[in-house]
Amino acid sequence: MVKPEATTVTWKAYKTTEKLPVGGEFATLNFKEKEGDTPEEALNSLEFSIPISSLFTKDETRDQKLKTSFFGAMLDTEILKGTIKYIDNAYLASITMNGVTADLPLEVSITDERRVNMKGTMQLKDWDALGALESLNKVCFDLHKGADGVSKTWEDVAIEVNTYLREN
């Protein structure tokens, strides 16, 4: 069983033509209770939800812009939800965002059968979120300018989840 209190969800987006990282996290991640005899069983079909209100970047102004200009420009902006799947020896997260459900392939490492690290890179176009990205870039135009004077917000977002499995 996954321990929600021992789970972190971090993300890294990118700005400027130099692709400078801007990171943050979602402070809340909810799981439906699910057990399994192996880590694969515990993770397969595991449903999760993430309230957008839990977004945190250590910069209140940035948090507000992301919540209103990025997520606020999407459909169903209260919660991101999805299911982790283990199919053919590979993991993916089927994520619903902006009214679209798409699969995010995950690289998963499990140490000592208990500590789990999942990484993936979202392509925002897969969730029809390029309009929301454009909305964010408008309010961050000058902040996303690099040394070359070009304002750019990248379409990919790196996601990392770290969690811990309880013994049944």
CSV table of C-alpha atoms in Angstrom, one decimal:
chain,number,residue,atom,x,y,z
A,1,MET,CA,0.0,0.0,0.0
A,2,VAL,CA,1.3,3.5,-0.9
A,3,LYS,CA,1.9,5.9,2.0
A,4,PRO,CA,0.4,9.2,1.0
A,5,GLU,CA,2.1,11.0,3.9
A,6,ALA,CA,5.5,9.8,2.5
A,7,THR,CA,4.8,10.9,-1.1
A,8,THR,CA,6.1,13.9,-2.9
A,9,VAL,CA,5.2,15.2,-6.4
A,10,THR,CA,7.6,17.7,-7.9
A,11,TRP,CA,7.7,19.2,-11.3
A,12,LYS,CA,10.1,21.3,-13.4
A,13,ALA,CA,9.0,23.6,-16.2
A,14,TYR,CA,11.3,25.6,-18.4
A,15,LYS,CA,11.7,29.2,-19.5
A,16,THR,CA,13.9,31.2,-21.9
A,17,THR,CA,15.7,29.9,-24.9
A,18,GLU,CA,18.4,28.6,-22.6
A,19,LYS,CA,15.7,26.3,-21.0
A,20,LEU,CA,16.2,27.5,-17.4
A,21,PRO,CA,14.3,25.3,-15.0
A,22,VAL,CA,11.5,26.6,-12.8
A,23,GLY,CA,10.5,24.0,-10.2
A,24,GLY,CA,7.7,23.4,-7.8
A,25,GLU,CA,5.6,20.8,-6.2
A,26,PHE,CA,2.0,19.7,-5.4
A,27,ALA,CA,1.8,19.6,-1.6
A,28,THR,CA,-1.2,17.2,-1.6
A,29,LEU,CA,-1.6,13.9,-3.4
A,30,ASN,CA,-4.5,11.7,-2.6
A,31,PHE,CA,-4.6,7.9,-3.3
A,32,LYS,CA,-7.5,5.4,-3.2
A,33,GLU,CA,-6.4,2.7,-0.8
A,34,LYS,CA,-5.0,-0.3,-2.7
A,35,GLU,CA,-2.9,-3.2,-1.6
A,36,GLY,CA,-0.7,-5.7,-3.4
A,37,ASP,CA,1.7,-8.4,-2.6
A,38,THR,CA,4.4,-6.9,-4.9
A,39,PRO,CA,5.3,-3.3,-5.7
A,40,GLU,CA,3.9,-3.9,-9.2
A,41,GLU,CA,0.5,-5.1,-7.7
A,42,ALA,CA,0.4,-2.2,-5.3
A,43,LEU,CA,1.0,0.4,-8.0
A,44,ASN,CA,-1.0,-1.1,-10.9
A,45,SER,CA,-4.5,0.5,-11.1
A,46,LEU,CA,-3.6,2.9,-8.3
A,47,GLU,CA,-5.9,5.9,-8.6
A,48,PHE,CA,-4.7,9.3,-7.5
A,49,SER,CA,-5.9,12.9,-7.4
A,50,ILE,CA,-4.0,16.2,-7.0
A,51,PRO,CA,-5.7,19.4,-6.0
A,52,ILE,CA,-4.4,22.3,-8.1
A,53,SER,CA,-4.8,24.5,-5.0
A,54,SER,CA,-1.8,22.6,-3.4
A,55,LEU,CA,0.6,23.9,-6.1
A,56,PHE,CA,3.7,25.5,-4.3
A,57,THR,CA,6.8,27.0,-5.8
A,58,LYS,CA,8.1,29.1,-2.8
A,59,ASP,CA,7.0,32.2,-4.8
A,60,GLU,CA,3.5,33.4,-4.0
A,61,THR,CA,3.3,35.6,-7.1
A,62,ARG,CA,4.4,32.7,-9.4
A,63,ASP,CA,1.9,30.3,-7.6
A,64,GLN,CA,-0.9,32.7,-8.3
A,65,LYS,CA,0.0,33.1,-12.0
A,66,LEU,CA,0.2,29.4,-12.5
A,67,LYS,CA,-3.1,28.8,-10.7
A,68,THR,CA,-5.0,31.5,-12.6
A,69,SER,CA,-3.3,32.0,-16.0
A,70,PHE,CA,-2.2,28.4,-16.6
A,71,PHE,CA,-4.5,26.0,-14.8
A,72,GLY,CA,-7.3,28.7,-14.8
A,73,ALA,CA,-7.2,28.7,-18.7
A,74,MET,CA,-8.0,24.9,-18.7
A,75,LEU,CA,-11.2,23.0,-18.3
A,76,ASP,CA,-11.9,21.2,-14.9
A,77,THR,CA,-9.2,23.2,-13.1
A,78,GLU,CA,-9.8,22.0,-9.5
A,79,ILE,CA,-8.1,18.6,-9.6
A,80,LEU,CA,-5.7,16.6,-11.7
A,81,LYS,CA,-6.6,12.9,-11.6
A,82,GLY,CA,-5.3,9.7,-12.9
A,83,THR,CA,-4.4,6.0,-12.6
A,84,ILE,CA,-0.9,4.4,-12.5
A,85,LYS,CA,-0.8,1.3,-14.7
A,86,TYR,CA,1.7,-1.5,-15.0
A,87,ILE,CA,1.4,-3.1,-18.5
A,88,ASP,CA,3.9,-5.3,-20.3
A,89,ASN,CA,6.6,-4.6,-17.7
A,90,ALA,CA,6.3,-0.9,-18.1
A,91,TYR,CA,4.6,1.8,-16.0
A,92,LEU,CA,2.5,4.8,-17.2
A,93,ALA,CA,0.2,7.3,-15.6
A,94,SER,CA,-3.1,7.8,-17.3
A,95,ILE,CA,-3.7,11.5,-16.4
A,96,THR,CA,-6.8,13.6,-16.9
A,97,MET,CA,-6.0,17.4,-17.2
A,98,ASN,CA,-7.9,20.0,-19.2
A,99,GLY,CA,-10.7,17.6,-19.9
A,100,VAL,CA,-8.2,15.3,-21.8
A,101,THR,CA,-7.0,11.9,-20.6
A,102,ALA,CA,-3.6,10.9,-22.0
A,103,ASP,CA,-0.8,8.5,-21.0
A,104,LEU,CA,2.5,9.6,-19.5
A,105,PRO,CA,5.2,6.9,-19.7
A,106,LEU,CA,7.1,6.6,-16.4
A,107,GLU,CA,10.6,5.5,-15.6
A,108,VAL,CA,10.2,3.6,-12.3
A,109,SER,CA,12.8,2.5,-9.8
A,110,ILE,CA,12.0,0.5,-6.7
A,111,THR,CA,14.7,0.1,-4.0
A,112,ASP,CA,14.5,-2.4,-1.2
A,113,GLU,CA,11.0,-3.3,-2.5
A,114,ARG,CA,9.6,-0.3,-0.6
A,115,ARG,CA,10.9,3.1,-1.9
A,116,VAL,CA,9.5,4.1,-5.3
A,117,ASN,CA,10.7,6.8,-7.7
A,118,MET,CA,8.7,7.6,-10.8
A,119,LYS,CA,9.8,10.1,-13.5
A,120,GLY,CA,8.2,11.2,-16.7
A,121,THR,CA,8.1,14.2,-19.1
A,122,MET,CA,4.7,15.6,-20.0
A,123,GLN,CA,4.3,17.2,-23.4
A,124,LEU,CA,1.6,19.7,-22.8
A,125,LYS,CA,0.2,19.4,-26.3
A,126,ASP,CA,-0.9,15.8,-25.4
A,127,TRP,CA,-3.4,17.4,-22.9
A,128,ASP,CA,-4.5,20.2,-25.3
A,129,ALA,CA,-2.8,22.6,-22.9
A,130,LEU,CA,-0.8,24.8,-25.4
A,131,GLY,CA,-3.5,27.5,-25.1
A,132,ALA,CA,-3.0,27.5,-21.3
A,133,LEU,CA,0.8,27.7,-21.9
A,134,GLU,CA,0.3,30.7,-24.1
A,135,SER,CA,-1.9,32.4,-21.5
A,136,LEU,CA,0.9,31.8,-18.9
A,137,ASN,CA,3.6,33.2,-21.3
A,138,LYS,CA,1.6,36.4,-21.8
A,139,VAL,CA,1.5,37.2,-18.0
A,140,CYS,CA,5.2,36.1,-17.7
A,141,PHE,CA,6.4,37.6,-20.9
A,142,ASP,CA,9.3,39.7,-19.5
A,143,LEU,CA,10.2,37.1,-16.8
A,144,HIS,CA,10.6,34.5,-19.5
A,145,LYS,CA,13.0,36.5,-21.6
A,146,GLY,CA,16.6,35.2,-21.8
A,147,ALA,CA,19.8,37.0,-22.7
A,148,ASP,CA,18.8,36.9,-26.3
A,149,GLY,CA,15.7,39.0,-25.6
A,150,VAL,CA,13.3,36.1,-26.7
A,151,SER,CA,10.5,35.2,-24.3
A,152,LYS,CA,9.9,31.4,-24.3
A,153,THR,CA,8.0,29.0,-22.2
A,154,TRP,CA,8.7,25.4,-23.1
A,155,GLU,CA,6.0,22.8,-23.8
A,156,ASP,CA,7.6,20.0,-21.7
A,157,VAL,CA,7.3,19.6,-18.0
A,158,ALA,CA,9.4,17.0,-16.0
A,159,ILE,CA,7.4,15.2,-13.3
A,160,GLU,CA,8.9,13.2,-10.4
A,161,VAL,CA,7.0,11.3,-7.8
A,162,ASN,CA,8.7,9.7,-4.8
A,163,THR,CA,6.7,7.4,-2.4
A,164,TYR,CA,7.1,4.6,0.0
A,165,LEU,CA,5.2,1.4,0.1
A,166,ARG,CA,3.8,0.1,3.5
A,167,GLU,CA,4.2,-3.5,4.3
A,168,ASN,CA,0.8,-5.2,4.2
